[in-house]
CSV table of C-alpha atoms in Angstrom, one decimal:
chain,number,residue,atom,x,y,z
A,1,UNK,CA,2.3,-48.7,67.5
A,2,UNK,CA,2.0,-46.6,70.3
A,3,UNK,CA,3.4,-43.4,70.6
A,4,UNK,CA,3.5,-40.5,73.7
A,5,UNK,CA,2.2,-37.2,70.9
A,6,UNK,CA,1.1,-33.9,71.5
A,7,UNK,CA,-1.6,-31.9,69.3
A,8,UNK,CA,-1.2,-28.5,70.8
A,9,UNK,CA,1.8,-26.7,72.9
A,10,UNK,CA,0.8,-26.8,76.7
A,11,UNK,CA,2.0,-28.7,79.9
A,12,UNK,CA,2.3,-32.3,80.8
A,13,UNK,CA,-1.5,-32.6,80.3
A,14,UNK,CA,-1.4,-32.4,76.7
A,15,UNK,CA,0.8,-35.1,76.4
A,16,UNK,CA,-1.2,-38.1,74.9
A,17,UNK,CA,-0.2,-42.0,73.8
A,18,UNK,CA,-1.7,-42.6,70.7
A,19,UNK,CA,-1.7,-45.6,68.2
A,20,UNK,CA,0.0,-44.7,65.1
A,21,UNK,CA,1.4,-46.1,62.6
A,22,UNK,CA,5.0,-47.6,62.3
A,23,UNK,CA,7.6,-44.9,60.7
A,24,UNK,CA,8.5,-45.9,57.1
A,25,UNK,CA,12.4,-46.3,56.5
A,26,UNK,CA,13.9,-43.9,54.3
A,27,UNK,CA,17.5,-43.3,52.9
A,28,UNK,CA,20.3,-43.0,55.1
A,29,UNK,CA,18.3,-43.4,57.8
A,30,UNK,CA,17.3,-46.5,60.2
A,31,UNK,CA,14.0,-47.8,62.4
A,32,UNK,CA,14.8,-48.8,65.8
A,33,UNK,CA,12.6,-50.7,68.2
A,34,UNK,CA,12.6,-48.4,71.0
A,35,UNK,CA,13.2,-49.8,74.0
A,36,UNK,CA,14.2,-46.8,76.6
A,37,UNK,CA,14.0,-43.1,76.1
A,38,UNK,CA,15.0,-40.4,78.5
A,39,UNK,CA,13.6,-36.9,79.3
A,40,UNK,CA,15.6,-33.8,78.5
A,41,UNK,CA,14.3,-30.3,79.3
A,42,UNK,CA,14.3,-29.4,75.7
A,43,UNK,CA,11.6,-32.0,75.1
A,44,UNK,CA,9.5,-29.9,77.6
A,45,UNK,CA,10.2,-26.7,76.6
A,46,UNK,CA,9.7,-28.1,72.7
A,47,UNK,CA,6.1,-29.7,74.1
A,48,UNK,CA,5.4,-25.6,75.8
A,49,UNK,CA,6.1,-24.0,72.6
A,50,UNK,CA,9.4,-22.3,73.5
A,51,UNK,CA,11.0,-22.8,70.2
A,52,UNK,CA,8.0,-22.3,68.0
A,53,UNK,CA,9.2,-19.3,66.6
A,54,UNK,CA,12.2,-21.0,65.5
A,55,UNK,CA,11.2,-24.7,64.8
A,56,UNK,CA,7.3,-24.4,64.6
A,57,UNK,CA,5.8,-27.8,64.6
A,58,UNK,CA,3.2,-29.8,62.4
A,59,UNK,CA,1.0,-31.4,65.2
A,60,UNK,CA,0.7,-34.6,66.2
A,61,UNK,CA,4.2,-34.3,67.0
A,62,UNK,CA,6.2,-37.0,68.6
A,63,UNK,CA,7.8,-36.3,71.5
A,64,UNK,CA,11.7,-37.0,73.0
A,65,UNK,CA,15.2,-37.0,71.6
A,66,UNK,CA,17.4,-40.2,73.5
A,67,UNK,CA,16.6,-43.3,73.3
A,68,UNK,CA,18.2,-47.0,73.3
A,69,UNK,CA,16.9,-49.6,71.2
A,70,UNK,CA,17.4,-52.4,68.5
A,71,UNK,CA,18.0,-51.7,64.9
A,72,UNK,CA,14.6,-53.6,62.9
A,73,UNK,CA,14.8,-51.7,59.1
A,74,UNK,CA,18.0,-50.2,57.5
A,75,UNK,CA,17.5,-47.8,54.6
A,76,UNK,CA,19.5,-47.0,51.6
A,77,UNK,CA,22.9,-45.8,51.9
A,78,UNK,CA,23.2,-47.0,55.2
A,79,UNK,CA,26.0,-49.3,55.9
A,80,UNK,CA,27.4,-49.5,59.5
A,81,UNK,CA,24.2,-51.0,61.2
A,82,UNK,CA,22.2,-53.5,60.6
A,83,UNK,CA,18.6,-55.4,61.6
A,84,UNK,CA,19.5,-56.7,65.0
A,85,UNK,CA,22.2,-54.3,66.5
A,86,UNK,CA,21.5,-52.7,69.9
A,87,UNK,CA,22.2,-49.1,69.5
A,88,UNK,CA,21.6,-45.6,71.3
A,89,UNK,CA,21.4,-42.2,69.9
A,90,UNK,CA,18.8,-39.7,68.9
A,91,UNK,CA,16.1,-39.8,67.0
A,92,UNK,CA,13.8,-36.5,67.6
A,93,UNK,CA,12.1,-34.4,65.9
A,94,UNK,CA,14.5,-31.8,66.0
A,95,UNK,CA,17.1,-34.0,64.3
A,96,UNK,CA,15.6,-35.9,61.6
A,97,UNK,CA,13.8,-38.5,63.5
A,98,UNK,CA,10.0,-39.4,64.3
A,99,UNK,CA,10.2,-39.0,68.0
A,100,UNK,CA,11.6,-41.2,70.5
A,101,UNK,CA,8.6,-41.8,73.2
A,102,UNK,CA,7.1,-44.7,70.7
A,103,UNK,CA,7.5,-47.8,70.5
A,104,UNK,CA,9.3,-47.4,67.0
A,105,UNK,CA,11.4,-44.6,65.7
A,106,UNK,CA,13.0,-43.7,62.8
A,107,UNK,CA,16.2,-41.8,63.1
A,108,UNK,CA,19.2,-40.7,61.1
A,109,UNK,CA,22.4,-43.1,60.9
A,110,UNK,CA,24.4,-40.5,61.7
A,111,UNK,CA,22.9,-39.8,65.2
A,112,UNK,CA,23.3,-43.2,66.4
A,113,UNK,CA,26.0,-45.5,67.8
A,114,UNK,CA,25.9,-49.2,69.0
A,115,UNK,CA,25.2,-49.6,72.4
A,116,UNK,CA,28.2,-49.6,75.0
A,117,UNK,CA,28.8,-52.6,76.0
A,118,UNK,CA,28.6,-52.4,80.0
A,119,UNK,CA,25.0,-50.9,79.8
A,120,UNK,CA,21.5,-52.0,79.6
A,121,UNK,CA,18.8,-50.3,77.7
A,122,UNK,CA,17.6,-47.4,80.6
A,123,UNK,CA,21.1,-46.5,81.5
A,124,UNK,CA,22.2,-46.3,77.5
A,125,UNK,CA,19.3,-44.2,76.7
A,126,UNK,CA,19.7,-41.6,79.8
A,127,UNK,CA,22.8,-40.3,77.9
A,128,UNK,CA,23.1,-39.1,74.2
A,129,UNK,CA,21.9,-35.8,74.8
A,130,UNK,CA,23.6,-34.8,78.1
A,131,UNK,CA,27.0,-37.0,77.4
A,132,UNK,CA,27.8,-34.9,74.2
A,133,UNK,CA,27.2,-32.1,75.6
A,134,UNK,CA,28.9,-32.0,78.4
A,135,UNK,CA,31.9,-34.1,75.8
A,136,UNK,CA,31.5,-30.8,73.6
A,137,UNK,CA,31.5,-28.4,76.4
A,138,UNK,CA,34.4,-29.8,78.2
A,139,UNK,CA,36.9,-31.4,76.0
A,140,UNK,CA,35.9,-29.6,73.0
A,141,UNK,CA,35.1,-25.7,73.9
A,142,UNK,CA,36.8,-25.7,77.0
A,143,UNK,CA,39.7,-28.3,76.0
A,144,UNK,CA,39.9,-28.7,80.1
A,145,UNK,CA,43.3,-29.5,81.1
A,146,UNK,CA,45.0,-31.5,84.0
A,147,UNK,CA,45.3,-28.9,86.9
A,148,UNK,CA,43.1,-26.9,85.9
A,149,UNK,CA,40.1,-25.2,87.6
A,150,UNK,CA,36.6,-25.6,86.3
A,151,UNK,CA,33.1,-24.7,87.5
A,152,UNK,CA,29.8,-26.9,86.9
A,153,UNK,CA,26.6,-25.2,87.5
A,154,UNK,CA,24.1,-27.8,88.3
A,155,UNK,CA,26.0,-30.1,88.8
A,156,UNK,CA,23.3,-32.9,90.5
A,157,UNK,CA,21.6,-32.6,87.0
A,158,UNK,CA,21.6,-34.4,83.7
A,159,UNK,CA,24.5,-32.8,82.0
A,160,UNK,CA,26.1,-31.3,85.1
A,161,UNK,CA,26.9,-35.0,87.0
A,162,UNK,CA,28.0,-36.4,83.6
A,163,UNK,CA,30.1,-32.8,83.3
A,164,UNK,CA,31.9,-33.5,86.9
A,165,UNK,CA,33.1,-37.2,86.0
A,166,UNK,CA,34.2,-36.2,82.4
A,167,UNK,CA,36.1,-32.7,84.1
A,168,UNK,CA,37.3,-35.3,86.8
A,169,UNK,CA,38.9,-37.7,84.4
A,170,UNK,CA,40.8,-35.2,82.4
A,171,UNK,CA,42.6,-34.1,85.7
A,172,UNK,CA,40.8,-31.0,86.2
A,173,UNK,CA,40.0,-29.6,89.7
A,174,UNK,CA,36.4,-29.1,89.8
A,175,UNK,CA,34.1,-27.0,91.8
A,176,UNK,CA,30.2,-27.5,91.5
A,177,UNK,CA,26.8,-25.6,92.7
A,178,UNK,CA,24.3,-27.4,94.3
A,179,UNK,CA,21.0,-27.4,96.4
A,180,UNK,CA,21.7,-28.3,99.7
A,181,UNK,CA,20.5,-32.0,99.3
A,182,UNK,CA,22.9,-32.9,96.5
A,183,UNK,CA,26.1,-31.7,98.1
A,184,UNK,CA,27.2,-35.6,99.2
A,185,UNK,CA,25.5,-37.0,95.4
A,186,UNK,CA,28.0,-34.6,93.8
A,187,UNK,CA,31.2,-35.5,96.3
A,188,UNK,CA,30.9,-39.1,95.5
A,189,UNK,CA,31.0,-38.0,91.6
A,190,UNK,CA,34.8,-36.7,92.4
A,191,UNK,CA,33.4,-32.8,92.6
A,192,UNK,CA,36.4,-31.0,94.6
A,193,UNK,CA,34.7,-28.2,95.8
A,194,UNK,CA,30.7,-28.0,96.2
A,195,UNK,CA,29.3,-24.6,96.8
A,196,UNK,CA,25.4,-24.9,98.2
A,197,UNK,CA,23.9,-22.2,95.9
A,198,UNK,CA,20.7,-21.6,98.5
A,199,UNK,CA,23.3,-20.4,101.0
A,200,UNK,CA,26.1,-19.1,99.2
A,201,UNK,CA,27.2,-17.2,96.5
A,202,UNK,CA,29.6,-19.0,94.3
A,203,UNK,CA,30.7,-15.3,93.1
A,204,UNK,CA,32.4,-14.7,96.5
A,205,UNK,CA,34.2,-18.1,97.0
A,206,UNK,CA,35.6,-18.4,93.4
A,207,UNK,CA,38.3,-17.0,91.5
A,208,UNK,CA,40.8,-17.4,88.9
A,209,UNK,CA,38.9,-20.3,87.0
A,210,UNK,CA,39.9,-21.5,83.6
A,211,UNK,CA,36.6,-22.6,82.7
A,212,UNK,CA,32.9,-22.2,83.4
A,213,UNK,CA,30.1,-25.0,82.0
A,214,UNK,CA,26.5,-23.3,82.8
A,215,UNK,CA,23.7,-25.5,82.7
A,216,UNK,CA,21.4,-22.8,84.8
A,217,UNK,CA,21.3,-19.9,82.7
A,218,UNK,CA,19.6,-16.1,83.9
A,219,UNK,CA,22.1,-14.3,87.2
A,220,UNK,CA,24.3,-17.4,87.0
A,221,UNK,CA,25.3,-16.6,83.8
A,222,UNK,CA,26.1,-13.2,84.5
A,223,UNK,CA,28.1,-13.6,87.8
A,224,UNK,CA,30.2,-16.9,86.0
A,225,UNK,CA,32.3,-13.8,84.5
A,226,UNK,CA,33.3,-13.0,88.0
A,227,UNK,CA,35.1,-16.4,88.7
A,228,UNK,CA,37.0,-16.8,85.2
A,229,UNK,CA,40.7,-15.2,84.8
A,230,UNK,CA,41.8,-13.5,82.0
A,231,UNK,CA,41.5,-15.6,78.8
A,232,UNK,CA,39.1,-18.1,80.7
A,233,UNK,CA,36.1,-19.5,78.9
A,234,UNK,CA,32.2,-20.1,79.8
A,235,UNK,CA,30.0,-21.9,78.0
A,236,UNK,CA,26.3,-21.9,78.7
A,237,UNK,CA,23.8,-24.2,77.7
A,238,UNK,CA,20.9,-21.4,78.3
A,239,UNK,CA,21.6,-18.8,75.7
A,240,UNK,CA,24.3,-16.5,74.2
A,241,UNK,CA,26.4,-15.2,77.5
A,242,UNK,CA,26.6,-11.3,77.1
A,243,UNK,CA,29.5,-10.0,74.9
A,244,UNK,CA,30.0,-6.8,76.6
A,245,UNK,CA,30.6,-8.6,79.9
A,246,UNK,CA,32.9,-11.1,77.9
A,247,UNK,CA,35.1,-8.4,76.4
A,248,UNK,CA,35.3,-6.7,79.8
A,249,UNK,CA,36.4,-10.1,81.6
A,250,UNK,CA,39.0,-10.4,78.4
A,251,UNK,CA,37.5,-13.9,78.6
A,252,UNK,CA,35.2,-16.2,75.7
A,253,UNK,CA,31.8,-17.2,76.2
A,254,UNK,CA,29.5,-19.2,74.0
A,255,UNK,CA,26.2,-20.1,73.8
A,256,UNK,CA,26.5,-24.1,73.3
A,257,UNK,CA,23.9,-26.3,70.9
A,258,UNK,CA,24.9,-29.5,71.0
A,259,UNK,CA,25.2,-31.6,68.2
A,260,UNK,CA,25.1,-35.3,68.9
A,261,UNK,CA,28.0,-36.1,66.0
A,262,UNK,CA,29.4,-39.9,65.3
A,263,UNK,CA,32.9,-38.5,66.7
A,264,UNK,CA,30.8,-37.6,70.1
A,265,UNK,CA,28.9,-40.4,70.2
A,266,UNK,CA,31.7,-42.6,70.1
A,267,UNK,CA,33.6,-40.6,72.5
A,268,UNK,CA,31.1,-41.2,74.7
A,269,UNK,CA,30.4,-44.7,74.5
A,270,UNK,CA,34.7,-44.9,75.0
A,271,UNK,CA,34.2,-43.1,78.4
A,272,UNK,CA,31.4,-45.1,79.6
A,273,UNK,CA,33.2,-48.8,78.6
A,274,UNK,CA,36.4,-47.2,80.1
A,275,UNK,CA,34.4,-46.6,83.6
A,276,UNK,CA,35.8,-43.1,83.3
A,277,UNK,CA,31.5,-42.4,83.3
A,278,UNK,CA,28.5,-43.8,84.6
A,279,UNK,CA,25.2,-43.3,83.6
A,280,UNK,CA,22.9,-41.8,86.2
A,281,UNK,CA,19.1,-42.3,86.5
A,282,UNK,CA,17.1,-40.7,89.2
A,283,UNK,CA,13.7,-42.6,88.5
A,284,UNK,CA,12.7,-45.0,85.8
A,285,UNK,CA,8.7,-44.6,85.0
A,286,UNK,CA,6.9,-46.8,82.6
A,287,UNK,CA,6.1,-45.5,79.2
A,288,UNK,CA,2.0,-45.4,80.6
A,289,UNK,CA,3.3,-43.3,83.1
A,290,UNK,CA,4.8,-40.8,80.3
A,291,UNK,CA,2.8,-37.5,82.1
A,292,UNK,CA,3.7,-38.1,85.4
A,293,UNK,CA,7.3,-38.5,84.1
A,294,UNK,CA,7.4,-34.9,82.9
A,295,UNK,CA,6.4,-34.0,85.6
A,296,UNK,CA,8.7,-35.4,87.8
A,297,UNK,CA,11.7,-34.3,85.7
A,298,UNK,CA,10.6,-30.5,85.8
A,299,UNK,CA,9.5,-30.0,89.5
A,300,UNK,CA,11.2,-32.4,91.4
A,301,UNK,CA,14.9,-31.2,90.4
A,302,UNK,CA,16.1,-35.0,90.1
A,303,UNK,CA,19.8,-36.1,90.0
A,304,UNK,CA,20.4,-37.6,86.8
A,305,UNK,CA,17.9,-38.4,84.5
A,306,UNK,CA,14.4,-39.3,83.8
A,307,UNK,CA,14.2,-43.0,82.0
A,308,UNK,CA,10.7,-44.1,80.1
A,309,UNK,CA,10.5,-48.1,80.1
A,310,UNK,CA,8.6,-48.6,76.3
A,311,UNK,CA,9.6,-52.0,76.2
C-alpha cells in the first residue's frame, strides 16, 4: 500500500509516499480502508519535530490523525464495528494508530465512530480532530450558555469556524477575530461580532466575556484576560495560559489537549446530522499531491480545512 512517511523531522520536503506494507489487526483495534484524511497543524508540527522531546518518533513514521474510511479487519475484543461500516475518527500515531495519510490504517476502536449520515468521505474526514475540540472547549470546559458572551480566536480556521456554529447553537453571542478577507466567511457562520485583528485590537472593543476559546496562542493569549469578567474562563489550544495573569483576572484558564472520546465523537456526529454543523473544506488535494497540501494548509491561512483524496 501506499503511504505519505517521513524518515527525518524537516518541512514539507521530507514528506515522501512510500509502498509499505498493509498494518496487521491487533486486539481492540480495527483496519480501515482510508478513503479521506485531513491536515491538522499538529501533523506539521509532529513532521518539524516540535514534540520530539515529548513523543520522539521511530522513523518511517506515518503521517496524519483524521481520516474517513471503510472498516476491512476487526480485531479481538472489538464488537461495535464491523467489515463494511463507513466510519471516521482518528487513527494517528499519536493515538494508537499507524497513520492516516495511507491507503490503510489501523486505529483504535475507541477513536472511531460510524460515519454521519449526511456526509461523504472528504467532509467526514475534515472533522474529528477540530469538532472535539472545539465540542470539549465549548460545551465541556466552558459549558457556554444561552446569552452568553464568547470570543473565538481564529475563527476562519479549522477549529475556530466549527467553534462559531457549535457557540451559535447553544445560544451564545459570539464575537470572532479575523483577517480582513474572512470577515463575511465568518458572518455567514452566525459570528455576532467580527473584530479584523490586522486593524484592531480585540482588547479595546471587548469586555465582560464569559468565555475565551484561543486557537492563536503567543500576545493573544495574554490580552484574552483583558476581555473575560470575573470568574470567566479561556481555554487555549497553544499552551498553558499564565497562572499569575489568571489569578489576577479572578478568572480559569487551561491549556486544552483534546481527546477524541466515543462520547465526543458521537456528539459530534449528533451535531452534524442535526444541521446544527457543517463541515468546512477550503481545498481538496489528491493524495499525490500530499506536499503541496502541507503547504497550502500552513502558508495560505485557509478557512476550514485541508482534505487528502487517497481513494
Amino acid at each position: 500500500m501506499r503511504a505519505a512517511q517521513i524518515n527525518s523531522y524537516g518541512d514539507s520536503s521530507v514528506i515522501q509516499i512510500n509502498e509499505i506494507s498493509n498494518p496487521s489487526v491487533e486486539n481492540g483495534k480495527v483496519i480501515i480502508e482510508v478513503y479521506a484524511s485531513s491536515i491538522n497543524p499538529i501533523d506539521w508540527k509532529l513532521r518539524e519535530g516540535y514534540l520530539k522531546d515529548y513523543v520522539p518518533l521511530n522513523f518511517p513514521v506515518t503521517l496524519g490523525g483524521d481520516f474517513s474510511g471503510v472498516v476491512k479487519e476487526v480485531g479481538e475484543s472489538v464488537e461495535n464495528f464491523k467489515v463494511g461500516d463507513k466510519v471516521f475518527g482518528q487513527a494517528g500515531v499519536l493515538n494508537g494508530g499507524s497513520g492516516a495519510m495511507a491507503e490503510f490504517a489501523l486505529a483504535t476502536s475507541s477513536k472511531v465512530i460510524s460515519m454521519p449520515s449526511n456526509l461523504d468521505f472528504p467532509e467526514s474526514a475534515s472533522l474529528p480532530l477540530v469538532g472535539v475540540s472545539a465540542i470539549q472547549a465549548i460545551e465541556e470546559e466552558i459549558n457556554i450558555q444561552k446569552d452568553q458572551k464568547i470570543l473565538i480566536h481564529g475563527g476562519a480556521g479549522g477549529i475556530g469556524s466549527i467553534a462559531i456554529q457549535i457557540a451559535k447553537a447553544r445560544g451564545a453571542y459570539v464575537a470572532t477575530t479575523v483577517g480582513t478577507k474572512d470577515i463575511d466567511f465568518v458572518k455567514s457562520l452566525g459570528a455576532d461580532e467580527v473584530i479584523d485583528f490586522k486593524v484592531q485590537k480585540f482588547e479595546d472593543i471587548l469586555s465582560g466575556y464569559d468565555g475565551v476559546f484561543d486557537t492563536v496562542g503567543g500576545e493573544t493569549t495574554t490580552n484574552s484576560f483583558k476581555v473575560l469578567k470575573s470568574g470567566g474562563i479561556l481555554v487555549s489550544m497553544a499552551g498553558q495560559p499564565d497562572e499569575d495573569l489568571a489569578q489576577k483576572h479572578n478568572v480559569k484558564a487551561i491549556g486544552q489537549k483534546s481527546d477524541a472520546t466515543p462520547d465526543r465523537l458521537s456528539r459530534l456526529k449528533e451535531l452534524i446530522e442535526s444541521g446544527k454543523v457543517k463541515p468546512i473544506i477550503d481545498k481538496v488535494f489528491p493524495f499525490t499531491e500530499v506536499k503541496e497540501a502541507f503547504v497550502y494548509q500552513e502558508k495560505s491561512h485557509p478557512r476550514g480545512k485541508v482534505v487528502l483524496q487517497i481513494k
